[in-house]
Short mmCIF file of C-alpha atoms and ligand atoms in Angstrom, two decimals:
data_model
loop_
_atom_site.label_atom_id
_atom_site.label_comp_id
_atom_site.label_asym_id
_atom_site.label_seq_id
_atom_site.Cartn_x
_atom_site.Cartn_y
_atom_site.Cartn_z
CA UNK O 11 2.57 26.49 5.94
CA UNK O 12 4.98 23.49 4.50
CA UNK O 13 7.59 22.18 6.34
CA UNK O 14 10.48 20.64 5.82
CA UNK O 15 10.66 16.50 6.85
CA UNK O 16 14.39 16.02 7.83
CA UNK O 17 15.45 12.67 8.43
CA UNK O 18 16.00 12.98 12.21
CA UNK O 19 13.77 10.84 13.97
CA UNK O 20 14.20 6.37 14.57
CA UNK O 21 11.57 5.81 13.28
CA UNK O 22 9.17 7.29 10.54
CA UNK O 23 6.19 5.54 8.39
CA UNK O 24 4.83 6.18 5.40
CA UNK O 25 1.84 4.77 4.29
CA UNK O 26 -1.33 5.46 2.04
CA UNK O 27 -3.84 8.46 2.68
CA UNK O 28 -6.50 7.48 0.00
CA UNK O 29 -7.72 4.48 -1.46
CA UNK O 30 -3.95 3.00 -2.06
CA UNK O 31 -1.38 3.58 -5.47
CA UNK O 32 -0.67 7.38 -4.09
CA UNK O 33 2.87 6.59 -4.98
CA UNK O 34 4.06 5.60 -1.64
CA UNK O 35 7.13 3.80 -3.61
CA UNK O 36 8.65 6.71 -5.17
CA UNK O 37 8.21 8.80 -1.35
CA UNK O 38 9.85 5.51 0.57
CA UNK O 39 12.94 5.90 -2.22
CA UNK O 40 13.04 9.41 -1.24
CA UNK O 41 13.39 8.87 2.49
CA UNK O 42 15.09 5.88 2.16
CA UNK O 43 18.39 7.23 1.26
CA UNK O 44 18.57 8.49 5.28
CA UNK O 45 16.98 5.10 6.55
CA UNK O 46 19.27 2.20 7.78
CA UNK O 47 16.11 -0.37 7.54
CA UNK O 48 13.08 -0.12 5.55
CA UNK O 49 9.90 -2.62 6.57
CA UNK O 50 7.01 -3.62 5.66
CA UNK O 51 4.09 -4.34 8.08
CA UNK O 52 0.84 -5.59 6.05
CA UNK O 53 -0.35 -6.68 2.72
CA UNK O 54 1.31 -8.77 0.58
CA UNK O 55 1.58 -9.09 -3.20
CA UNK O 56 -1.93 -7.31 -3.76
CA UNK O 57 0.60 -4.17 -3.59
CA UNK O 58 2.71 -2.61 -6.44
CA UNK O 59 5.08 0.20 -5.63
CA UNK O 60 6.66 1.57 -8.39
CA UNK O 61 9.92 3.49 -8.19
CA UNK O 62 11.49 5.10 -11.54
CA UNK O 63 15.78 5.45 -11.42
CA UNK O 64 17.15 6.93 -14.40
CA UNK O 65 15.26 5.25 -17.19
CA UNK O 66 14.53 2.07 -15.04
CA UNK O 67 11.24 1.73 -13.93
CA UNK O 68 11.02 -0.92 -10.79
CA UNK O 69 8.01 -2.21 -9.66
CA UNK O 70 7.68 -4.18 -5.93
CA UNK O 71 4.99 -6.18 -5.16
CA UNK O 72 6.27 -7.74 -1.69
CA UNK O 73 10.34 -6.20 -1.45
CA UNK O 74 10.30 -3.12 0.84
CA UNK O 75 11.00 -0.02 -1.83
CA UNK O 76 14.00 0.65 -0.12
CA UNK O 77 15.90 -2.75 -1.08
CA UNK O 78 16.71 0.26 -4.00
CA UNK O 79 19.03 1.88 -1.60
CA UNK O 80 22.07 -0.23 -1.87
CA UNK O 81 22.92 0.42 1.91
CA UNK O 82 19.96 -0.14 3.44
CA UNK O 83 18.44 -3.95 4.81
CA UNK O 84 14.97 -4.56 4.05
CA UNK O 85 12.46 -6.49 6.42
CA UNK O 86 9.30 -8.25 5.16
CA UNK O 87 7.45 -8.20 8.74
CA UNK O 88 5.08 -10.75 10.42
CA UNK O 89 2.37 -8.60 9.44
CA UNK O 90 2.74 -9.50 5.67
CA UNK O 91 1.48 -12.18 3.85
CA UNK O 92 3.89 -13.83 1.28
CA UNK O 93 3.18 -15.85 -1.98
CA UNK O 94 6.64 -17.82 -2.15
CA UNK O 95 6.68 -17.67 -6.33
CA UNK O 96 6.05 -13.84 -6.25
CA UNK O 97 8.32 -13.66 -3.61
CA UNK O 98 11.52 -15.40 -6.15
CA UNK O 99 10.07 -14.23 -9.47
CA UNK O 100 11.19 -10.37 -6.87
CA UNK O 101 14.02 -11.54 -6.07
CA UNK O 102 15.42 -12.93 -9.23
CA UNK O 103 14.09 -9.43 -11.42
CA UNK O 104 16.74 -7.47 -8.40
CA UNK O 105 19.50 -9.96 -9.18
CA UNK O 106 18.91 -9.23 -13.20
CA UNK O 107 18.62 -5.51 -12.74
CA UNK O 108 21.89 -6.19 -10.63
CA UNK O 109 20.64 -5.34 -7.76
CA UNK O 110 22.04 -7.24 -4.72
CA UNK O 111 19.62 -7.82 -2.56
CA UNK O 112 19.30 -11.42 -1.09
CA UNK O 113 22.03 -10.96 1.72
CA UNK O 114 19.68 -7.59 2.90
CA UNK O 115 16.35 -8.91 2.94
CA UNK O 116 15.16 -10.35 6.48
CA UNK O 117 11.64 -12.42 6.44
CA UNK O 118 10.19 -12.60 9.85
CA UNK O 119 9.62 -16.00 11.06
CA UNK O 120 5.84 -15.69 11.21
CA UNK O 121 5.06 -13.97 8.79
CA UNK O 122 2.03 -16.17 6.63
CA UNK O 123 2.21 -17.36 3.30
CA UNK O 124 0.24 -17.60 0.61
CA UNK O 125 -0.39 -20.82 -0.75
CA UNK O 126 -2.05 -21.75 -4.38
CA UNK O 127 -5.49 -22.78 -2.84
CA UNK O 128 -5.65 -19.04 -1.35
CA UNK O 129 -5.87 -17.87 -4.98
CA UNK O 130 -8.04 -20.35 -6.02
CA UNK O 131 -10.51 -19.66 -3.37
CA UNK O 132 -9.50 -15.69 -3.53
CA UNK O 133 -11.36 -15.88 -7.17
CA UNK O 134 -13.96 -18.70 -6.09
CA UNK O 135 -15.50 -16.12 -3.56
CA UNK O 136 -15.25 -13.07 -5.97
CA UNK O 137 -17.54 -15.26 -8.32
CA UNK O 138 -19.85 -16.40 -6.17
CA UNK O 139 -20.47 -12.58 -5.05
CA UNK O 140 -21.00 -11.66 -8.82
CA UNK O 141 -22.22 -8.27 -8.72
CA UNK O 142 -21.47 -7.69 -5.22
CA UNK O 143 -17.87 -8.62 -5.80
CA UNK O 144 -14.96 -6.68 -3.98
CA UNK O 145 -12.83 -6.45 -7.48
CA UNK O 146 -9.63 -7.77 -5.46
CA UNK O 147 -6.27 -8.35 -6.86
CA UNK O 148 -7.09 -12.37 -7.20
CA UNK O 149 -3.96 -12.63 -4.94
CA UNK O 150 -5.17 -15.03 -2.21
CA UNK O 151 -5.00 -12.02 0.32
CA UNK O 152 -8.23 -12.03 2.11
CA UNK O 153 -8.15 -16.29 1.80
CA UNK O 154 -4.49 -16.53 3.60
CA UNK O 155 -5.40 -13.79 6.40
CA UNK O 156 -8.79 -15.64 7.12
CA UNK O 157 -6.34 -19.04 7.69
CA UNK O 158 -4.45 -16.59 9.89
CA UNK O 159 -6.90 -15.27 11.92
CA UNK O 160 -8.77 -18.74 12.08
CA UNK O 161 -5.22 -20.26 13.33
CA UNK O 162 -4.39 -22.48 10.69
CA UNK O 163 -2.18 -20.45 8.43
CA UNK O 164 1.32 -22.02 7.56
CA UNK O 165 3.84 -19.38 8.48
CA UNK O 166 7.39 -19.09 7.38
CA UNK O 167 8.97 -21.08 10.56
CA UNK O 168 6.96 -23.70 9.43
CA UNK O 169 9.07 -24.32 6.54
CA UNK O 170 11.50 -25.22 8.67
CA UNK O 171 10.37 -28.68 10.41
CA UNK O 172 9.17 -30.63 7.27
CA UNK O 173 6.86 -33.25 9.46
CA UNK O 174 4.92 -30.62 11.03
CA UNK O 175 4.74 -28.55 7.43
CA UNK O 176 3.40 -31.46 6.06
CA UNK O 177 0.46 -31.97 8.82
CA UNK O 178 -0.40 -28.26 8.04
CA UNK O 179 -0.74 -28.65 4.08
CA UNK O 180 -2.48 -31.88 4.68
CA UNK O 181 -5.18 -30.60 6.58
CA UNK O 182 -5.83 -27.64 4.87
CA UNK O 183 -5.34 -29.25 1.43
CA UNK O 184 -8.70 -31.24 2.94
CA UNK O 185 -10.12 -28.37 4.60
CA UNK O 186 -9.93 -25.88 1.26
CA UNK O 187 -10.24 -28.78 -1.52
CA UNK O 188 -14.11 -29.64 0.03
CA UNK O 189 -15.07 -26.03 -0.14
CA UNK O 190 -13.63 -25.94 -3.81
CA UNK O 191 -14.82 -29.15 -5.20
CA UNK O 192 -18.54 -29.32 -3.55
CA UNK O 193 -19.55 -25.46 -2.68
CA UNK O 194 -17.56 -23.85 -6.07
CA UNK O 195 -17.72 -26.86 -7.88
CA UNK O 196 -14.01 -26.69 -8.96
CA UNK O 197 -11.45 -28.51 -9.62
CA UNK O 198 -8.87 -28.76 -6.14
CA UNK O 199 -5.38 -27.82 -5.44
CA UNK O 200 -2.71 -31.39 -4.99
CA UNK O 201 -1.51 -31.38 -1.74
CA UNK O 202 1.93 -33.22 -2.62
CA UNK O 203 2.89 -30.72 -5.55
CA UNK O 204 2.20 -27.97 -2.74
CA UNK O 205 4.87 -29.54 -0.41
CA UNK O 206 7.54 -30.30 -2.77
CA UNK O 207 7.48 -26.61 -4.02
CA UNK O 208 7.24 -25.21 -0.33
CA UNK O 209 10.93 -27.57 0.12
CA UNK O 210 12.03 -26.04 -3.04
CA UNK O 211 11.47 -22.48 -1.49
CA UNK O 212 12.81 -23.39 2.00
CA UNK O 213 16.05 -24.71 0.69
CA UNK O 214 15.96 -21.04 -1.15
CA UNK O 215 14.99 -18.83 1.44
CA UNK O 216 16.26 -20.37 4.62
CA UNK O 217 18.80 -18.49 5.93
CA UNK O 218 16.32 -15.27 4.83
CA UNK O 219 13.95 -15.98 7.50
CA UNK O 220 14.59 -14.84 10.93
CA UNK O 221 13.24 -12.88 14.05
CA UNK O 222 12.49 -9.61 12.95
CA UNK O 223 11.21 -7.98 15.35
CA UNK O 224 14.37 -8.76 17.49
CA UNK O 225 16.06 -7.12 14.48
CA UNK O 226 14.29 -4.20 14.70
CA UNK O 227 14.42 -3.51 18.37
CA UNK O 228 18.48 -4.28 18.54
CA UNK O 229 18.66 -1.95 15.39
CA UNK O 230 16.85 0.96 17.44
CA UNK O 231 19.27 0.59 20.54
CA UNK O 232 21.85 0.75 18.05
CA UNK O 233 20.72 4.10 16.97
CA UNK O 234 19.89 3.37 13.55
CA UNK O 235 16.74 4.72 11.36
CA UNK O 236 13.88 2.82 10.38
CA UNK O 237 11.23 3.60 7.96
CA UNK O 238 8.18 1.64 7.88
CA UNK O 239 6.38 1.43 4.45
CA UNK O 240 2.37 0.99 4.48
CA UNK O 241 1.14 -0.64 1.33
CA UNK O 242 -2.48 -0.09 0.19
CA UNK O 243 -4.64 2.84 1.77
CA UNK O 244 -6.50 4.33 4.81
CA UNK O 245 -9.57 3.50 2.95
CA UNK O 246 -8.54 -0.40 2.14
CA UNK O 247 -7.92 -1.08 6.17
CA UNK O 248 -9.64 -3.73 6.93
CA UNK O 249 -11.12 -2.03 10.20
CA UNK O 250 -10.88 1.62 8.86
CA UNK O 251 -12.14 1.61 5.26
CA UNK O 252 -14.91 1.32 3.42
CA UNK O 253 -16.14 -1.82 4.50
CA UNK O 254 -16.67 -4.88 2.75
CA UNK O 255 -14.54 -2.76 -0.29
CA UNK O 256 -11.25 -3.14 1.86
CA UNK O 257 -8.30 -5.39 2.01
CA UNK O 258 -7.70 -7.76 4.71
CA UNK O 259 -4.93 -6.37 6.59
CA UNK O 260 -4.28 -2.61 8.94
CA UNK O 261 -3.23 -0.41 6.19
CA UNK O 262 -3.44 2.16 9.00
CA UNK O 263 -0.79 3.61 11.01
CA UNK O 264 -1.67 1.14 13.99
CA UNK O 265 -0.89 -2.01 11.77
CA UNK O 266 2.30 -1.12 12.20
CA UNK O 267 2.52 -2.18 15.57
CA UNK O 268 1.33 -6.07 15.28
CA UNK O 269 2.81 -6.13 11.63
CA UNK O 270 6.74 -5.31 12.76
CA UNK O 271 6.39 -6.01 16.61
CA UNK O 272 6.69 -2.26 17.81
CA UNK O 273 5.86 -0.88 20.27
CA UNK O 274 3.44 2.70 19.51
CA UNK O 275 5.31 4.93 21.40
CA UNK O 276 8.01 4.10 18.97
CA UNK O 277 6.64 5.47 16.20
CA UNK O 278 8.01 9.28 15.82
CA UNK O 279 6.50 10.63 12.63
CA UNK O 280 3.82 9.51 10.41
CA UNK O 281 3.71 10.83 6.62
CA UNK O 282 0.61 10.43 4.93
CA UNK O 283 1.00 10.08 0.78
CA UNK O 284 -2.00 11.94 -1.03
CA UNK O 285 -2.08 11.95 -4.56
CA UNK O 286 -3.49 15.58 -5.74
CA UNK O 287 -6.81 14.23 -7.18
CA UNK O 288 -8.28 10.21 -6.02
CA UNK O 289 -8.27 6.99 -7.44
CA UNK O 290 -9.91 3.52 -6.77
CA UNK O 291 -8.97 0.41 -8.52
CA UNK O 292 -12.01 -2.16 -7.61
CA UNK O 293 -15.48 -1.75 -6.42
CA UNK O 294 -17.16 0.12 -3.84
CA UNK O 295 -18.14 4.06 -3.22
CA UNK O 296 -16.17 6.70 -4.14
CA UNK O 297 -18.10 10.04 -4.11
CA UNK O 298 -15.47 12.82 -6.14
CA UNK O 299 -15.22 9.88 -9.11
CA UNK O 300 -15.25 11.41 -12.73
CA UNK O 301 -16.89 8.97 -14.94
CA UNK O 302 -16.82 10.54 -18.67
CA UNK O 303 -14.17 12.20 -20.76
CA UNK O 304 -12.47 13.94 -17.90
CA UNK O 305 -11.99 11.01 -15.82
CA UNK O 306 -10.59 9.07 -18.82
CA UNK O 307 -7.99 12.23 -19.69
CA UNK O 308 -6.86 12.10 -15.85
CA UNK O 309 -6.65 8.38 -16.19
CA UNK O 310 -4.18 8.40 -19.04
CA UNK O 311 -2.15 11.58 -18.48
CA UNK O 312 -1.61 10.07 -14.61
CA UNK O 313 -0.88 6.61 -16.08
CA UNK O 314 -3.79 5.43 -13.76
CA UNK O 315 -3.33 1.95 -14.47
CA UNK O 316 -2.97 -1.18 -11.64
CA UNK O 317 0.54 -1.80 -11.18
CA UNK O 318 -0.39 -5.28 -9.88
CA UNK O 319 -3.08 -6.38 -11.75
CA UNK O 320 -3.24 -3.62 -14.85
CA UNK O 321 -6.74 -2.60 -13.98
CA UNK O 322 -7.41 0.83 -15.03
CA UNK O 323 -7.97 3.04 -11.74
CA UNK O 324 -11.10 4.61 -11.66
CA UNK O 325 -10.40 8.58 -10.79
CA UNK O 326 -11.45 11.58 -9.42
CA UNK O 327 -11.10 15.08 -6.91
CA UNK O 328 -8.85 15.42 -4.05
CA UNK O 329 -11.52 15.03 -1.42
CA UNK O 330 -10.54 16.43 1.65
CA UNK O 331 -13.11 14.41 3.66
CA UNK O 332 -10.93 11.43 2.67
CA UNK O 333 -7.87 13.61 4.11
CA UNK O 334 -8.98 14.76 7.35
CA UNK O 335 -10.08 11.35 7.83
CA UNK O 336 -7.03 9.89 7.21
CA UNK O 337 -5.29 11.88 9.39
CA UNK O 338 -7.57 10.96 12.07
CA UNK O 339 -6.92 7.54 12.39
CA UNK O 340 -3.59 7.66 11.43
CA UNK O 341 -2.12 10.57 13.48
CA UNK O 342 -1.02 12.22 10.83
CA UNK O 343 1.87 14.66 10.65
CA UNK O 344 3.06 15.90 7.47
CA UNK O 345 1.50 15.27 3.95
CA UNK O 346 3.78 13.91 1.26
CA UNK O 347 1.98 15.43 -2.29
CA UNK O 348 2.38 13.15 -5.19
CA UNK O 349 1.69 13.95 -9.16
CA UNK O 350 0.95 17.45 -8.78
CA UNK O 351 2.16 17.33 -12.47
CA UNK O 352 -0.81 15.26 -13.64
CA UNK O 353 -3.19 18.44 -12.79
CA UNK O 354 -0.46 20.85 -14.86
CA UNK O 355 -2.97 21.23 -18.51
CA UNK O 356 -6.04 21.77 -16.21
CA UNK O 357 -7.91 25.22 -16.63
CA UNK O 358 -9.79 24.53 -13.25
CA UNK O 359 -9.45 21.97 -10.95
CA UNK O 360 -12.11 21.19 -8.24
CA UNK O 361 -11.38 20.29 -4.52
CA UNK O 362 -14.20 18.05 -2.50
CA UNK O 363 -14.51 20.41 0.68
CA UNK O 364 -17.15 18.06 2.70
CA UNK O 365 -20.42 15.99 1.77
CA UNK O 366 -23.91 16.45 2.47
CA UNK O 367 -26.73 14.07 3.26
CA UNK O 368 -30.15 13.95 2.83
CA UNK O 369 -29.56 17.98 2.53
CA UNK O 370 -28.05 18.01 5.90
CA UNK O 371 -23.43 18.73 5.99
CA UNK O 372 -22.23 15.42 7.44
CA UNK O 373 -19.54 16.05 10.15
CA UNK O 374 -17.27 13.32 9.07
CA UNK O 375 -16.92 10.77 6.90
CA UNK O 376 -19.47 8.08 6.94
CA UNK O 377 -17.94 4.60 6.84
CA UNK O 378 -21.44 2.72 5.96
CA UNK O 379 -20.73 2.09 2.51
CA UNK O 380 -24.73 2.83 1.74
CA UNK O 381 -24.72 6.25 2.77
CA UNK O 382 -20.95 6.78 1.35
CA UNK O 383 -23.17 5.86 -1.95
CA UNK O 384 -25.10 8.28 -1.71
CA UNK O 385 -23.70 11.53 -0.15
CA UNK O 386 -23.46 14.26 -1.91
CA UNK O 387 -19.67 15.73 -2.40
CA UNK O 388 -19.45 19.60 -1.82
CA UNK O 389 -17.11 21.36 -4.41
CA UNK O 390 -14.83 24.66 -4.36
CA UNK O 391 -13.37 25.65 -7.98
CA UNK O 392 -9.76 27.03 -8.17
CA UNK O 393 -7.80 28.16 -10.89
CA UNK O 394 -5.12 25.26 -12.71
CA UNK O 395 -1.52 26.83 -13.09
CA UNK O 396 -1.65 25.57 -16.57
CA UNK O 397 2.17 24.89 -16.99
CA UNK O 398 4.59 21.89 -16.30
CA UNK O 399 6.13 21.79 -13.20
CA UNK O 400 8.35 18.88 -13.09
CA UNK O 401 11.59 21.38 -13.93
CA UNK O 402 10.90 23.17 -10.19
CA UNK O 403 13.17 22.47 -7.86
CA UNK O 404 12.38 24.83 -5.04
CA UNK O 405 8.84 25.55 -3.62
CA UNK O 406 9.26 29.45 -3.95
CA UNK O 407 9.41 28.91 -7.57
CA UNK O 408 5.98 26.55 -7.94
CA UNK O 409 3.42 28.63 -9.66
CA UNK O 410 1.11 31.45 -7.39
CA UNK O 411 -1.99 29.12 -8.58
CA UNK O 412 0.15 25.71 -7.13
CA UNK O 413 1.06 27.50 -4.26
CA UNK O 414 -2.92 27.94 -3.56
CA UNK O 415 -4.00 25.05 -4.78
CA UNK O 416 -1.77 23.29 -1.77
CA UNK O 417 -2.04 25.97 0.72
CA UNK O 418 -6.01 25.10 0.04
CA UNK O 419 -5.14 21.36 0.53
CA UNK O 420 -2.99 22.26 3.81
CA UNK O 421 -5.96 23.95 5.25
CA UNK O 422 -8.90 21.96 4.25
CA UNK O 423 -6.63 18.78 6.41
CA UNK O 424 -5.42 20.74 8.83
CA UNK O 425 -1.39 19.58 8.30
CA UNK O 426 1.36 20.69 6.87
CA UNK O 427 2.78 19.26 3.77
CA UNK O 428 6.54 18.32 3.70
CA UNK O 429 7.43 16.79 0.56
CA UNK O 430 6.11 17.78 -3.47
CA UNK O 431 6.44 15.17 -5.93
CA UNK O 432 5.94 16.56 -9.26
CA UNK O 433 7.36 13.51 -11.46
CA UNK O 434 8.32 9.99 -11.25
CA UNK O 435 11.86 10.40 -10.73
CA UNK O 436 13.78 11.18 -7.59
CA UNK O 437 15.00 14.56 -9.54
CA UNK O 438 10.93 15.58 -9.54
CA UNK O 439 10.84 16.26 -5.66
CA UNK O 440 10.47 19.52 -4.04
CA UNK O 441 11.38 20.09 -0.16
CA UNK O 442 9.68 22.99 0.92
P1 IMP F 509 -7.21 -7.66 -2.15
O1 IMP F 509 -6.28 -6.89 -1.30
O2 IMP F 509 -6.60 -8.31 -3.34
O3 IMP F 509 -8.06 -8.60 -1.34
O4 IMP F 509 -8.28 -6.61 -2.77
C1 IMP F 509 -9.22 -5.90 -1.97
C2 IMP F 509 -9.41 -4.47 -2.50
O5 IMP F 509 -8.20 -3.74 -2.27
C3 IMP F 509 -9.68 -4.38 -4.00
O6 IMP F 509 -10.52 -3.27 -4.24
C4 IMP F 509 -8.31 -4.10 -4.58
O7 IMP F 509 -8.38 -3.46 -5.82
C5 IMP F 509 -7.73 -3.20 -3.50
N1 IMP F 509 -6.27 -3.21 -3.44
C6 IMP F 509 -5.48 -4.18 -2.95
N2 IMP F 509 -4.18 -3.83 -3.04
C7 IMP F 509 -4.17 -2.62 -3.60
C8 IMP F 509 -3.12 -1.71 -3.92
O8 IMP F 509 -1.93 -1.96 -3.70
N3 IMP F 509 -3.50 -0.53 -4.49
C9 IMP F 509 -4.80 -0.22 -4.70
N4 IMP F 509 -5.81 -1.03 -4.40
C10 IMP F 509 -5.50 -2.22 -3.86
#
């Protein structure tokens, strides 16, 4: 049975059920308008959450979703990794679309950046993998969490004491120019040009940068809400997903403890975004994908495109192995649906019920990417509703063949769903 996701809890997350671009964006703009903060916990500008007001269609790569609620403050957590151009180019397409937005945004102070020698080795790795590349975003991602993990990433306190700054740069301009120039045989990044324009963002983003997760906790004692916004998917956590065809960060639920500084027990509702059928921009398994015509007419009625990089998604069936796995490790309570609509000219629309192996039913979902490969996806027809249904407004009036369709989904996950998106804009949402 839905239910109905009131705003009344401190704090709520939503994040990613699938393999990321589930249209978490559009979901934290919902439940934004009740939030007093809205942060972000992982990723960086590998993400693209696009949010459609009116005819404007926004698109946020590193901004929290909810800097589109002009009451809310916005935190980019420690947890994130930040490229300082993408960061401005953000922040100057707000200020054109007049939207203020530089006096509610709050950087954490250690939150890593991404520097121009990430990128450079981001691609150099993807090219030396040839056909085992990941197919990543060519962001510098995995490149500036490895500096992180390995304890030489530049963070954004560093900005602030130019000696020490310039140490940091130094050695790593050393460190990642000799892997460039002698393993990749490419040209290297300039260590000097790298400072200057790392001044040139400090003297812009200065008073930006603070504790944030001394924010956050003096926000919750003051009773306000906070929503946290996942970016990516279950299946791209680094720990969680399908392994080595992942980001680098906890896209799960429990990033979102290291990533803002909370503390789990904090956490009072987690909504998992599933788009009605599953996409996967980049490499790696995916066993419900539809390769021919069919995949190409989901593709383009769902606008199944990379908002970051333009990529076109590949696509396929809900899979509900993907679902109950998701909420598994991410403790799960309510499903948000997104682009129901895209299914609305289908005469039948198949739903992944489990996978077999070798012949045998696999219990869960296998996170060895081989035998993810190779299984076998199980499939239960149901009838399509065959009519638009971005004009519904209430869930009583959804079609009997919706209704099933997501009382299947519901059952086959084992949780309730709480919010229907059935277009782009905020108008296109259905509370049960
Ligand atoms: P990276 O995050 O750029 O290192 O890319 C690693 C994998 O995650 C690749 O398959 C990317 O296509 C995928 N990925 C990264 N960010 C997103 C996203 O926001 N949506 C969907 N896929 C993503």
């Amino acid at each position: 049975m839905p239910v109905s996701i009131k705003n009344d809890v401190p704090v709520q997350l939503v994040l990613g059920t699938q393999w990321g671009d589930e249209g978490k964006g559009k979901i934290v703009d919902i439940l934004g308008e009740s939030a007093d903060v809205v942060a972000r916990y992982q990723g960086g500008p590998n993400a693209g959450h696009t949010v459609k007001i009116q005819d404007e269609q926004y698109i946020l790569h590193l901004i929290p979703s909810g800097i589109l609620r002009s009451h809310t403050k916005c935190v980019i957590g420690n947890g994130v990794v930040i490229n300082p151009q993408s960061l401005m180019t953000e922040i100057q397409f707000l200020i054109e679309k007049g939207i203020d937005c530089m006096d509610r945004l709050f950087i954490s102070q250690n939150a890593h950046l991404i520097l121009p020698y990430h990128e450079k080795l981001d691609k150099a790795f993807e090219t030396l993998k040839g056909e085992k590349s990941i197919g990543t975003t060519g962001r510098g991602i995995g490149p500036s969490y490895a500096d992180k993990v390995s304890r030489i990433g530049i963070r954004m306190n560093d900005l602030l004491d130019e000696k020490l700054l310039k140490e940091k740069v130094d050695y790593n301009v050393k460190l990642k120019n000799g892997f460039l120039q002698h393993v990749c045989h490419e040209g290297g990044v300039n260590g000097k040009e790298i400072l200057k324009s790392l001044l040139q963002f400090r003297d812009q983003i200065k008073e930006r940068i603070t504790d944030t997760r001394w924010m956050l906790y003096k926000s919750l004692q003051d009773g306000k809400k906070i929503l946290l916004e996942g970016a990516q998917g279950t299946l791209l956590d680094i720990d969680l997903g399908t392994y080595p065809f992942v980001t680098s960060s906890n896209t799960t639920s429990g990033g979102s403890f290291p990533g803002l500084g909370l503390g789990f027990r904090q956490l009072n509702r987690v909504v998992g975004v599933v788009k009605a059928y599953t996409t996967r921009v980049g490499n790696g398994p995916f066993p419900t994908e539809l390769t021919g015509d069919f995949g190409d007419k989901i593709r383009q009625v769902g606008g199944e495109y990379g908002a970051t990089t333009g990529r076109p998604r590949r696509c396929g069936w809900f899979d509900a192995v993907i679902g109950r796995y998701a909420v598994q490790v991410n403790d799960l309570d309510v499903l948000a649906i997104t682009k129901l609509d895209v299914l609305d000219a289908l005469e039948t629309i198949q739903i992944c019920t489990g996978y077999t192996y070798k012949g045998k039913t696999l219990e869960t979902m296998p996170t060895d990417c081989d035998i993810l490969q190779k299984v076998e996806p199980v499939y239960e027809s149901m009838p399509g509703w065959q009519q638009p249904l971005n004009e519904i407004k209430e869930y009583g009036d959804l079609p009997q063949n919706t209704k099933d369709y997501l009382n299947r989904l519901e059952e086959l996950v084992q949780k309730p769903i709480g919010i229907v998106s059935v277009g782009p804009h905020r108008s296109e949402t259905i509370f049960p």
